[in-house]
Amino acid sequence: MTEQVTDRAQRRRERAARDTSSPRYKWVVLSNTTLGVLMATINMSILLIALPDIFRGIHINPLQPSNTSLLLWLIMGYMVVTAVLVVGLGRLGDMYGRVRIYNAGFAIFTFFSVMLSITWMHGTTAGVWLVLMRVLQGVGGAMLMANSNAIITDAFPVDQRGLGLGLNQVAGIAGSFIGLVVGGLLAPIEWHLVFLVSVPVGVFGTVWAYLKLHDIGVRRHAEMDWWGNLTFAVGLIAVLVGITYGIQPYGSHTMGWTNPWVLIALVGGCAVLAVFCLIETRVAEPMFRLDLFRIRAFTFGNVASLLGALGRGGLMFILIIWLQGIWLPRHGYSFESTPLWAGIYMLPMTVGFLVAGPVSGWLSDRFGARTFATGGMLVAAGSFVWLLALPVNFAYWSFALALLVNGLGMGLFAAPNRAGIMNSLPSHQRGVGAGMSTVFQNSAMVLSIGIFFSLMVTGLASSLPGTLMSGLTAQGVPHAAAARVAALPPVGVLFASLLGYNPVQTLLGPHVLAQLPAAHVHYLTGRSFFPSLISGPFSHGLGVAFGFAIAACVIAALASALRGGKYVYDDRVPRGDRAPQGGQSPEGAPVPEDTRAPEDARAR
């Protein structure tokens, strides 16, 4: 029996040596990890367009105040759990094998996709079930995202990492937009298909990864930092939950930022994260390698990534609301069909990502990340200026070009920036470093949604109530009913637009509409009344939101410019012999640009 086990292990080692020595192996790694990341990121956004059909299928009205939490957690729960877990799972990959954790992630993601697709309950029970299964599906997604970049970095040589990481990064970002179209196509047919579509892909990816991927990176066994993991999870969850509930109305306030529980979550979460930072400076094997921030390319690359995600994260929601709530109805589309068409009309942004990402990644292998990443953020800032200058009822060609430019800018930034971050890491810390980078990006996405929603609500709150009141009473709506609708928090209007519901029909209700003349009902619930009514207030909210995005992208460009020149961490150079970037080795010989290690990169 022992001999059989030994023989199997020997055959596995021989197969791994044969596979990894092939020049095709790196492309197998790239193909599989890109499939995994694409599947994980598509599922971040696939529900946005599919939510109306899902809620109709489980017989829930998401606009009722009691169901707002279900709506928000279905949208954001997956993102919250991936943000919290990626660092710890990247650390586990460094300790026990990145491919092993990655393969487990594929299997876990697929299993919970099956559990989501067989949802049989209705009502609140079904909503809670979906939220829980989405959170657990996010655990698998976090395992995929935490280790894919490190696996690619292990497999690709230095002069091709930008291309490999670029293709993977662009696929991940593009997946968030592809998910909109996939959700819009499948949900009207059968809402369970939104979850079922991941199952065959997941099964294929799991088997393929198990058979073809091998751990070739540096593995370093260490003690698990349990206190660090615990305080990080508690602190980050508290902050992200506080942001999630801060979007919701509280009492007579349009937002929940004055809610004592939200304030406790935000302040308490930040305090716990401060304790976490203290713990990480005291333990022998910290989960969050704070000494990696001594590496200039790693630090400024992550600052730029965080700010870029802040500018990009909430953009998707704002554009969907803009298209679904105003532009598409005013151009003849029914409210029910707007979710699908919103995804289709946003495709130019995806095209921009797909074009710019691989090209900029390939070029960054030759010339370094700084020029392309910095230029990409400036292009993205320019695209936000373009969007800000558009009228609410724009000509589509101008809107499409602005989205294309935004996609080109973000693609130009994403691939070189991620390659620059990964190249700066010691080989035995690539998993935790990639996890740290991903947690900044994913946390910024959640924070961005909270910021964009808050800015939009702030912009709407000043003028929307008066506009609704005068518009509704002019069409014969009783003063009491109009006042009730006008007093509703603006976030309800945003959610109605996001879900593709007919806002007036939903907000007034059948009882009030039954009291009005048929002609007035037809006009109030038609495609022009509500979009025209909120165009002015919405334009003000857009100005505030896009102004924030412009500022975030410009500061991200500045951070990117401060990253320094092209730099790759060289594990072959002894720590004490590392020379400053652009300097000389201790013996006086020039240090090759690709292997220079700045003095502040002593993170081993």
Coordinates of C-alpha atoms in Angstrom, one line a residue:
M1 CA 0.0 0.0 0.0
T2 CA 2.8 2.4 0.9
E3 CA 4.6 1.5 -2.3
Q4 CA 1.4 2.3 -4.3
V5 CA 1.1 5.7 -2.6
T6 CA 4.8 6.4 -3.3
D7 CA 4.5 5.4 -6.9
R8 CA 1.5 7.7 -7.4
A9 CA 3.3 10.6 -5.8
Q10 CA 6.3 9.9 -8.0
R11 CA 4.1 9.9 -11.2
R12 CA 2.5 13.1 -10.1
R13 CA 6.0 14.7 -9.7
E14 CA 7.1 13.4 -13.1
R15 CA 3.9 14.8 -14.7
A16 CA 4.3 18.1 -13.0
A17 CA 8.0 18.4 -14.1
R18 CA 7.0 17.5 -17.7
D19 CA 4.1 19.9 -17.8
T20 CA 5.9 22.9 -16.2
S21 CA 9.0 22.5 -18.4
S22 CA 6.8 22.9 -21.5
P23 CA 6.8 26.4 -23.1
R24 CA 3.1 26.0 -23.3
Y25 CA 2.6 25.8 -19.6
K26 CA 2.5 29.5 -18.9
W27 CA -0.4 29.8 -21.5
V28 CA -2.3 27.0 -19.8
V29 CA -1.9 28.9 -16.5
L30 CA -3.1 32.1 -18.1
S31 CA -6.1 30.5 -19.8
N32 CA -7.3 28.7 -16.6
T33 CA -6.7 31.6 -14.2
T34 CA -8.3 34.0 -16.6
L35 CA -11.4 31.7 -16.8
G36 CA -11.5 31.6 -13.0
V37 CA -11.2 35.4 -12.5
L38 CA -13.6 36.1 -15.4
M39 CA -16.2 33.8 -13.8
A40 CA -15.7 35.3 -10.3
T41 CA -16.0 38.9 -11.6
I42 CA -18.9 38.3 -13.9
N43 CA -20.8 37.1 -10.8
M44 CA -20.0 40.4 -9.1
S45 CA -22.3 42.3 -11.5
I46 CA -24.6 39.6 -13.0
L47 CA -27.3 40.3 -10.4
L48 CA -27.5 44.0 -11.1
I49 CA -29.5 43.5 -14.3
A50 CA -31.2 40.3 -13.1
L51 CA -32.5 41.6 -9.8
P52 CA -36.0 42.5 -11.0
D53 CA -36.6 39.0 -12.4
I54 CA -35.1 37.4 -9.3
F55 CA -37.4 39.4 -6.9
R56 CA -40.4 38.7 -9.0
G57 CA -39.5 35.0 -9.0
I58 CA -39.3 34.8 -5.2
H59 CA -42.3 37.1 -4.8
I60 CA -40.6 40.0 -3.0
N61 CA -41.0 43.7 -3.5
P62 CA -37.5 45.0 -3.0
L63 CA -38.7 48.7 -2.7
Q64 CA -40.5 48.0 0.6
P65 CA -38.5 49.4 3.4
S66 CA -38.4 46.0 5.1
N67 CA -36.7 44.4 2.1
T68 CA -34.1 47.1 1.4
S69 CA -31.5 45.2 3.4
L70 CA -32.0 42.1 1.2
L71 CA -31.6 44.2 -1.9
L72 CA -28.4 45.7 -0.7
W73 CA -26.9 42.5 0.6
L74 CA -27.7 40.7 -2.7
I75 CA -25.8 43.5 -4.5
M76 CA -22.9 44.0 -2.1
G77 CA -22.6 40.8 0.0
Y78 CA -20.4 39.0 -2.6
M79 CA -18.1 42.0 -2.9
V80 CA -17.8 42.4 0.9
V81 CA -16.7 38.8 1.5
T82 CA -14.2 38.8 -1.3
A83 CA -12.7 42.0 0.1
V84 CA -12.4 40.6 3.6
L85 CA -10.9 37.1 2.7
V86 CA -8.5 37.7 -0.1
V87 CA -5.5 38.6 2.1
G88 CA -5.8 35.6 4.4
L89 CA -6.4 33.2 1.5
G90 CA -3.4 34.7 -0.4
R91 CA -1.3 34.0 2.8
L92 CA -2.6 30.4 2.9
G93 CA -1.5 30.1 -0.7
D94 CA 2.0 31.2 0.2
M95 CA 2.1 28.6 3.0
Y96 CA 0.4 25.6 1.5
G97 CA 0.5 26.1 -2.2
R98 CA -1.3 28.7 -4.4
V99 CA -2.6 26.2 -6.9
R100 CA -4.1 24.1 -4.1
I101 CA -6.0 27.0 -2.7
Y102 CA -7.0 28.2 -6.2
N103 CA -8.3 24.7 -7.1
A104 CA -10.4 24.6 -3.9
G105 CA -11.8 28.0 -4.8
F106 CA -13.0 26.7 -8.2
A107 CA -14.7 23.8 -6.5
I108 CA -16.3 25.9 -3.7
F109 CA -17.5 28.5 -6.2
T110 CA -19.1 25.8 -8.4
F111 CA -20.8 24.1 -5.5
F112 CA -22.5 27.2 -4.2
S113 CA -23.5 28.2 -7.8
V114 CA -25.4 24.9 -7.8
M115 CA -27.0 25.7 -4.4
L116 CA -28.1 29.1 -5.8
S117 CA -29.5 27.7 -8.9
I118 CA -31.8 25.2 -7.1
T119 CA -33.4 27.9 -4.9
W120 CA -37.0 26.6 -4.3
M121 CA -38.3 28.9 -1.5
H122 CA -40.2 32.1 -1.8
G123 CA -40.5 35.3 0.2
T124 CA -38.1 36.5 2.8
T125 CA -36.8 32.9 3.3
A126 CA -35.7 32.8 -0.3
G127 CA -34.1 36.2 0.0
V128 CA -32.1 35.2 3.1
W129 CA -31.1 31.9 1.4
L130 CA -29.8 33.8 -1.7
V131 CA -27.8 36.2 0.4
L132 CA -26.2 33.4 2.4
M133 CA -25.3 31.3 -0.7
R134 CA -23.9 34.4 -2.4
V135 CA -21.7 35.1 0.6
L136 CA -20.4 31.5 0.6
Q137 CA -20.0 31.6 -3.2
G138 CA -17.9 34.7 -2.6
V139 CA -15.5 32.6 -0.4
G140 CA -14.7 30.6 -3.6
G141 CA -14.4 33.7 -5.6
A142 CA -12.0 35.2 -3.1
M143 CA -9.8 32.0 -3.3
L144 CA -9.7 32.4 -7.1
M145 CA -8.9 36.1 -7.0
A146 CA -6.3 35.9 -4.2
N147 CA -4.1 33.4 -5.9
S148 CA -4.5 33.8 -9.7
N149 CA -2.1 36.7 -10.0
A150 CA 0.6 35.0 -8.0
I151 CA 0.2 31.8 -10.0
I152 CA 0.7 33.8 -13.3
T153 CA 3.7 35.6 -11.8
D154 CA 5.3 32.3 -10.9
A155 CA 4.7 30.8 -14.4
F156 CA 5.7 33.8 -16.6
P157 CA 9.2 35.2 -17.1
V158 CA 9.9 38.8 -16.1
D159 CA 9.7 40.1 -19.7
Q160 CA 6.2 38.6 -20.3
R161 CA 4.5 39.2 -16.9
G162 CA 3.0 42.5 -18.0
L163 CA 1.2 40.7 -20.9
G164 CA 0.1 37.8 -18.8
L165 CA -1.1 39.8 -15.8
G166 CA -2.6 42.4 -18.2
L167 CA -4.8 39.9 -20.0
N168 CA -5.9 38.4 -16.6
Q169 CA -6.6 41.8 -15.1
V170 CA -8.5 43.1 -18.1
A171 CA -10.6 40.0 -18.2
G172 CA -11.4 40.5 -14.5
I173 CA -12.5 44.1 -15.0
A174 CA -14.3 43.4 -18.3
G175 CA -16.1 40.6 -16.5
S176 CA -17.9 43.1 -14.3
F177 CA -19.4 44.6 -17.4
I178 CA -20.0 41.3 -19.3
G179 CA -22.0 40.2 -16.3
L180 CA -24.5 43.0 -17.0
V181 CA -25.3 41.6 -20.4
V182 CA -25.3 38.0 -19.4
G183 CA -27.7 38.7 -16.5
G184 CA -29.9 40.8 -18.8
L185 CA -30.1 38.0 -21.4
L186 CA -30.7 35.1 -19.0
A187 CA -32.9 36.5 -16.3
P188 CA -36.0 37.2 -18.5
I189 CA -35.9 33.6 -19.7
E190 CA -35.5 32.0 -16.3
W191 CA -33.9 33.7 -13.3
H192 CA -32.3 30.5 -12.0
L193 CA -30.1 30.5 -15.2
V194 CA -28.3 33.5 -13.8
F195 CA -26.7 31.1 -11.3
L196 CA -26.8 27.9 -13.3
V197 CA -24.6 29.4 -16.1
S198 CA -21.6 29.3 -13.8
V199 CA -21.9 25.6 -13.1
P200 CA -20.6 24.0 -16.3
V201 CA -17.8 26.6 -16.5
G202 CA -16.9 25.9 -12.9
V203 CA -16.9 22.1 -13.3
F204 CA -14.7 22.3 -16.4
G205 CA -12.4 24.8 -14.7
T206 CA -12.1 22.7 -11.6
V207 CA -11.1 19.5 -13.4
W208 CA -8.8 21.4 -15.8
A209 CA -7.0 23.2 -12.9
Y210 CA -6.6 19.9 -11.0
L211 CA -5.1 18.1 -13.9
K212 CA -2.9 20.8 -15.5
L213 CA -1.8 23.4 -12.8
H214 CA 1.1 22.7 -10.5
D215 CA 2.7 24.6 -7.6
I216 CA 6.0 25.9 -8.8
G217 CA 6.2 29.0 -6.6
V218 CA 8.3 29.4 -3.4
R219 CA 6.3 27.9 -0.6
R220 CA 7.1 29.0 3.0
H221 CA 5.5 27.3 5.9
A222 CA 4.7 29.5 8.8
E223 CA 2.4 29.9 11.8
M224 CA -1.1 31.2 11.1
D225 CA -1.7 34.7 12.4
W226 CA -5.1 34.0 14.0
W227 CA -5.4 37.3 15.9
G228 CA -4.5 39.3 12.8
N229 CA -7.0 37.4 10.7
L230 CA -9.7 37.9 13.4
T231 CA -9.2 41.6 13.9
F232 CA -8.8 42.3 10.2
A233 CA -12.1 40.4 9.4
V234 CA -14.0 42.0 12.2
G235 CA -12.7 45.5 11.5
L236 CA -13.2 45.4 7.7
I237 CA -16.6 43.7 7.9
A238 CA -17.8 46.4 10.4
V239 CA -16.6 49.2 8.1
L240 CA -18.1 47.7 4.9
V241 CA -21.4 46.9 6.7
G242 CA -21.5 50.4 8.0
I243 CA -21.1 51.7 4.5
T244 CA -23.9 49.4 3.3
Y245 CA -26.4 50.5 5.9
G246 CA -25.3 54.2 5.6
I247 CA -26.9 54.2 2.1
Q248 CA -30.3 53.4 3.6
P249 CA -32.6 56.1 5.0
Y250 CA -32.7 56.5 8.7
G251 CA -35.7 58.1 10.5
S252 CA -36.4 61.5 8.8
H253 CA -33.0 61.6 7.2
T254 CA -32.4 60.7 3.5
M255 CA -29.3 58.6 4.4
G256 CA -28.3 56.5 7.3
W257 CA -25.0 58.2 8.2
T258 CA -26.4 59.6 11.4
N259 CA -27.7 56.2 12.5
P260 CA -25.9 55.4 15.8
W261 CA -25.4 51.8 14.7
V262 CA -23.8 52.9 11.4
L263 CA -21.5 55.3 13.3
I264 CA -20.6 52.5 15.8
A265 CA -19.8 50.2 12.9
L266 CA -17.6 52.7 11.1
V267 CA -15.8 54.1 14.2
G268 CA -15.5 50.7 15.9
G269 CA -14.4 49.0 12.6
C270 CA -11.6 51.6 12.1
A271 CA -10.6 51.2 15.8
V272 CA -10.3 47.4 15.3
L273 CA -8.3 47.9 12.1
A274 CA -5.9 50.1 14.1
V275 CA -5.5 47.3 16.6
F276 CA -4.9 44.9 13.7
C277 CA -2.1 47.1 12.4
L278 CA -0.5 47.1 15.9
I279 CA -0.8 43.3 16.0
E280 CA 0.9 42.9 12.6
T281 CA 3.9 44.8 13.9
R282 CA 4.3 42.5 16.9
V283 CA 3.8 38.9 15.5
A284 CA 6.5 36.9 13.9
E285 CA 4.5 35.8 10.9
P286 CA 1.9 38.6 10.2
M287 CA -1.0 38.0 7.8
F288 CA -0.7 41.5 6.4
R289 CA 2.9 42.2 5.5
L290 CA 3.2 45.8 6.4
D291 CA 6.9 45.8 5.6
L292 CA 5.9 45.3 1.9
F293 CA 4.9 49.0 2.0
R294 CA 8.6 49.8 2.2
I295 CA 8.7 48.9 -1.5
R296 CA 8.0 52.0 -3.4
A297 CA 6.5 50.4 -6.5
F298 CA 4.2 48.3 -4.3
T299 CA 3.0 51.2 -2.2
F300 CA 2.2 53.7 -4.9
G301 CA 0.9 51.1 -7.2
N302 CA -1.7 50.1 -4.6
V303 CA -2.6 53.7 -3.7
A304 CA -3.2 54.3 -7.4
S305 CA -5.3 51.1 -7.7
L306 CA -7.4 52.0 -4.6
L307 CA -8.1 55.5 -6.0
G308 CA -8.8 54.2 -9.5
A309 CA -11.3 51.7 -8.0
L310 CA -12.9 54.5 -6.0
G311 CA -13.4 56.4 -9.3
R312 CA -14.6 53.4 -11.2
G313 CA -16.6 51.4 -8.6
G314 CA -19.8 53.4 -8.3
L315 CA -19.7 54.5 -12.0
M316 CA -21.4 51.3 -13.1
F317 CA -24.4 52.0 -10.8
I318 CA -24.7 55.6 -11.9
L319 CA -24.6 54.8 -15.6
I320 CA -27.2 52.1 -15.1
I321 CA -29.5 54.5 -13.3
W322 CA -28.9 57.1 -15.9
L323 CA -29.7 54.8 -18.7
Q324 CA -32.6 52.9 -17.1
G325 CA -34.2 55.7 -15.2
I326 CA -34.0 58.5 -17.8
W327 CA -32.4 57.9 -21.2
L328 CA -33.8 54.6 -22.4
P329 CA -37.5 55.4 -21.4
R330 CA -37.2 58.7 -23.1
H331 CA -36.1 56.9 -26.3
G332 CA -39.0 54.5 -26.5
Y333 CA -37.8 51.6 -24.3
S334 CA -40.3 50.1 -21.8
F335 CA -39.2 50.2 -18.1
E336 CA -39.2 46.4 -18.1
S337 CA -36.7 46.1 -21.0
T338 CA -34.3 48.8 -19.8
P339 CA -32.0 46.5 -17.7
L340 CA -31.0 44.4 -20.7
W341 CA -30.5 47.4 -22.9
A342 CA -28.5 49.3 -20.3
G343 CA -26.0 46.5 -20.3
I344 CA -25.8 46.4 -24.1
Y345 CA -25.4 50.2 -24.4
M346 CA -22.5 50.1 -21.9
L347 CA -20.5 47.6 -24.1
P348 CA -18.2 50.4 -25.6
M349 CA -16.5 50.6 -22.1
T350 CA -15.8 46.8 -22.2
V351 CA -14.4 47.1 -25.7
G352 CA -12.0 49.8 -24.5
F353 CA -10.8 47.5 -21.7
L354 CA -10.3 44.6 -24.0
V355 CA -8.3 46.7 -26.5
A356 CA -6.1 48.7 -24.2
G357 CA -5.3 46.2 -21.5
P358 CA -3.3 43.6 -23.4
V359 CA -1.5 46.2 -25.5
S360 CA -0.5 48.3 -22.5
G361 CA 0.5 45.1 -20.6
W362 CA 2.8 44.1 -23.4
L363 CA 4.3 47.5 -23.7
S364 CA 4.9 47.8 -20.0
D365 CA 7.1 44.7 -20.2
R366 CA 9.5 46.8 -22.3
F367 CA 9.1 50.3 -20.9
G368 CA 7.8 49.9 -17.3
A369 CA 4.4 50.6 -15.8
R370 CA 4.7 54.2 -14.8
T371 CA 4.0 56.0 -18.1
F372 CA 1.1 53.8 -19.1
A373 CA -0.6 53.6 -15.7
T374 CA -0.3 57.3 -15.1
G375 CA -1.5 58.2 -18.6
G376 CA -4.4 55.7 -18.2
M377 CA -5.7 57.5 -15.1
L378 CA -5.4 60.9 -16.8
V379 CA -7.4 59.5 -19.8
A380 CA -10.0 58.2 -17.4
A381 CA -10.3 61.5 -15.7
G382 CA -10.8 63.2 -19.1
S383 CA -13.6 60.7 -19.9
F384 CA -15.3 61.7 -16.7
V385 CA -15.0 65.4 -17.7
W386 CA -16.6 64.4 -21.1
L387 CA -19.5 62.6 -19.3
L388 CA -20.0 65.5 -17.0
A389 CA -20.3 67.8 -20.0
L390 CA -23.0 65.7 -21.6
P391 CA -26.7 66.7 -21.3
V392 CA -28.9 64.2 -19.4
N393 CA -30.7 63.4 -22.7
F394 CA -27.5 62.9 -24.7
A395 CA -26.8 61.8 -28.3
Y396 CA -25.8 58.2 -27.9
W397 CA -22.7 58.4 -30.2
S398 CA -21.2 61.0 -27.8
F399 CA -22.0 58.9 -24.8
A400 CA -20.6 55.7 -26.4
L401 CA -17.3 57.5 -27.3
A402 CA -17.0 58.8 -23.7
L403 CA -17.5 55.2 -22.4
L404 CA -14.9 53.9 -25.0
V405 CA -12.4 56.5 -23.9
N406 CA -13.1 55.6 -20.2
G407 CA -12.5 51.9 -21.0
L408 CA -9.3 52.7 -22.9
G409 CA -8.0 54.7 -19.9
M410 CA -8.9 52.1 -17.3
G411 CA -7.5 49.3 -19.5
L412 CA -4.3 51.4 -20.1
F413 CA -4.0 51.7 -16.3
A414 CA -5.0 48.3 -15.0
A415 CA -2.6 45.9 -16.7
P416 CA 0.7 47.8 -16.2
N417 CA -0.3 48.8 -12.7
R418 CA -0.9 45.2 -11.6
A419 CA 2.2 43.9 -13.3
G420 CA 4.2 46.7 -11.6
I421 CA 2.8 45.6 -8.2
M422 CA 3.4 41.9 -8.7
N423 CA 7.0 42.4 -10.1
S424 CA 7.9 44.3 -7.0
L425 CA 7.2 41.4 -4.6
P426 CA 9.5 38.8 -3.3
S427 CA 8.6 35.4 -4.7
H428 CA 7.6 33.8 -1.4
Q429 CA 5.2 36.7 -0.6
R430 CA 3.4 37.0 -4.0
G431 CA 0.2 35.4 -2.6
V432 CA -0.2 37.7 0.3
G433 CA 0.9 40.7 -1.7
A434 CA -1.6 39.9 -4.4
G435 CA -4.3 39.5 -1.7
M436 CA -3.4 42.8 -0.2
S437 CA -3.7 44.5 -3.6
T438 CA -7.0 42.8 -4.2
V439 CA -8.4 43.8 -0.8
F440 CA -7.6 47.5 -1.5
Q441 CA -9.4 47.2 -4.9
N442 CA -12.4 45.3 -3.7
S443 CA -12.9 47.4 -0.6
A444 CA -12.6 50.5 -2.7
M445 CA -15.4 49.2 -4.9
V446 CA -17.8 48.9 -1.9
L447 CA -16.7 52.3 -0.6
S448 CA -17.1 53.8 -4.0
I449 CA -20.7 52.6 -4.2
G450 CA -21.4 54.2 -0.8
I451 CA -19.8 57.4 -1.9
F452 CA -21.5 57.6 -5.3
F453 CA -24.9 56.8 -3.9
S454 CA -24.4 59.3 -1.1
L455 CA -23.3 62.1 -3.5
M456 CA -26.2 61.3 -5.8
V457 CA -28.7 61.4 -3.0
T458 CA -27.2 64.6 -1.7
G459 CA -27.6 66.1 -5.2
L460 CA -31.2 64.9 -5.5
A461 CA -32.4 65.7 -2.0
S462 CA -32.2 69.5 -2.6
S463 CA -34.5 69.6 -5.6
L464 CA -36.2 66.3 -6.1
P465 CA -39.0 66.7 -3.5
G466 CA -40.2 70.0 -4.9
T467 CA -40.0 68.8 -8.4
L468 CA -42.0 65.7 -7.6
M469 CA -44.6 67.6 -5.7
S470 CA -45.3 70.2 -8.4
G471 CA -45.1 67.6 -11.2
L472 CA -47.6 65.2 -9.6
T473 CA -50.1 67.7 -8.5
A474 CA -50.1 69.3 -11.9
Q475 CA -51.5 65.9 -13.2
G476 CA -54.3 65.8 -10.7
V477 CA -52.6 63.6 -8.0
P478 CA -54.2 64.4 -4.6
H479 CA -52.0 66.7 -2.5
A480 CA -51.7 64.1 0.3
A481 CA -50.5 61.4 -2.1
A482 CA -48.1 63.7 -3.9
A483 CA -46.7 64.9 -0.6
R484 CA -46.2 61.3 0.5
V485 CA -44.2 60.5 -2.6
A486 CA -42.2 63.7 -2.5
A487 CA -41.3 63.0 1.1
L488 CA -39.8 59.5 0.3
P489 CA -36.0 59.3 0.5
P490 CA -34.4 59.9 -2.9
V491 CA -32.6 56.5 -2.6
G492 CA -36.0 54.8 -3.3
V493 CA -36.1 56.6 -6.6
L494 CA -32.6 55.5 -7.4
F495 CA -33.4 51.9 -6.5
A496 CA -36.5 51.9 -8.6
S497 CA -34.5 53.1 -11.6
L498 CA -31.7 50.6 -10.9
L499 CA -34.2 47.8 -10.9
G500 CA -36.0 48.9 -14.1
Y501 CA -39.3 49.4 -12.3
N502 CA -41.8 52.0 -13.4
P503 CA -41.1 54.5 -10.6
V504 CA -44.5 56.5 -10.6
Q505 CA -46.6 53.3 -10.8
T506 CA -44.6 51.8 -8.0
L507 CA -44.5 54.8 -5.8
L508 CA -48.1 56.0 -6.2
G509 CA -49.6 52.5 -6.1
P510 CA -52.8 51.3 -7.8
H511 CA -55.2 52.9 -5.3
V512 CA -54.1 56.4 -6.1
L513 CA -53.9 55.8 -9.8
A514 CA -57.5 54.4 -9.8
Q515 CA -58.8 57.8 -8.7
L516 CA -57.3 59.7 -11.7
P517 CA -58.6 60.1 -15.3
A518 CA -57.3 57.5 -17.7
A519 CA -55.4 60.0 -19.7
H520 CA -53.5 61.3 -16.7
V521 CA -52.7 57.8 -15.6
H522 CA -51.4 57.0 -19.0
Y523 CA -49.1 60.0 -19.0
L524 CA -47.9 59.6 -15.4
T525 CA -47.0 56.0 -15.9
G526 CA -45.7 56.5 -19.5
R527 CA -42.1 56.7 -20.7
S528 CA -41.6 60.4 -20.6
F529 CA -43.2 61.9 -17.5
F530 CA -40.9 60.6 -14.8
P531 CA -37.6 60.7 -16.8
S532 CA -38.3 64.3 -17.8
L533 CA -39.3 65.2 -14.2
I534 CA -36.1 64.0 -12.6
S535 CA -33.7 65.0 -15.4
G536 CA -32.9 68.4 -13.7
P537 CA -32.3 67.0 -10.1
F538 CA -30.4 64.0 -11.6
S539 CA -28.1 66.3 -13.6
H540 CA -27.1 68.0 -10.4
G541 CA -26.4 64.7 -8.7
L542 CA -24.3 63.6 -11.7
G543 CA -22.2 66.7 -11.4
V544 CA -21.3 66.0 -7.8
A545 CA -20.6 62.3 -8.5
F546 CA -18.5 62.8 -11.6
G547 CA -16.6 65.6 -9.8
F548 CA -15.5 63.1 -7.2
A549 CA -14.5 60.6 -9.9
I550 CA -12.4 63.2 -11.7
A551 CA -10.6 64.1 -8.4
A552 CA -10.0 60.4 -7.6
C553 CA -8.5 59.7 -11.0
V554 CA -6.2 62.7 -11.0
I555 CA -4.8 61.8 -7.5
A556 CA -4.4 58.2 -8.7
A557 CA -2.4 59.5 -11.7
L558 CA -0.2 61.4 -9.3
A559 CA 0.4 58.3 -7.1
S560 CA 1.2 56.3 -10.1
A561 CA 3.8 58.8 -11.3
L562 CA 5.5 58.5 -7.9
R563 CA 6.0 54.7 -8.2
G564 CA 9.5 55.1 -9.7
G565 CA 11.0 53.5 -12.9
K566 CA 10.8 50.0 -14.0
Y567 CA 11.6 47.6 -11.2
V568 CA 11.5 43.9 -10.5
Y569 CA 12.4 42.3 -7.2
D570 CA 15.4 40.0 -7.6
D571 CA 15.5 37.1 -5.1
R572 CA 19.0 36.2 -6.2
V573 CA 20.5 39.4 -4.8
P574 CA 21.3 39.1 -1.1
R575 CA 19.4 41.5 1.0
G576 CA 22.4 43.4 2.2
D577 CA 23.6 43.9 -1.4
R578 CA 20.6 45.6 -2.8
A579 CA 21.3 48.8 -4.5
P580 CA 19.1 51.8 -5.0
Q581 CA 17.1 51.9 -8.2
G582 CA 19.2 53.4 -10.9
G583 CA 22.3 53.0 -8.8
Q584 CA 25.4 50.8 -8.6
S585 CA 25.9 47.4 -7.0
P586 CA 28.3 47.2 -4.0
E587 CA 31.1 46.1 -6.4
G588 CA 30.5 49.2 -8.5
A589 CA 29.0 47.3 -11.5
P590 CA 25.8 48.6 -13.0
V591 CA 22.7 46.8 -11.8
P592 CA 20.5 45.6 -14.7
E593 CA 17.2 47.6 -14.8
D594 CA 15.1 44.5 -14.5
T595 CA 16.8 43.2 -11.4
R596 CA 17.5 46.4 -9.4
A597 CA 16.1 46.3 -5.9
P598 CA 15.8 49.5 -4.0
E599 CA 17.1 49.7 -0.5
D600 CA 13.6 50.2 0.8
A601 CA 12.5 46.9 -0.8
R602 CA 13.9 44.8 2.1
A603 CA 10.7 43.0 2.7
R604 CA 11.9 39.5 3.0

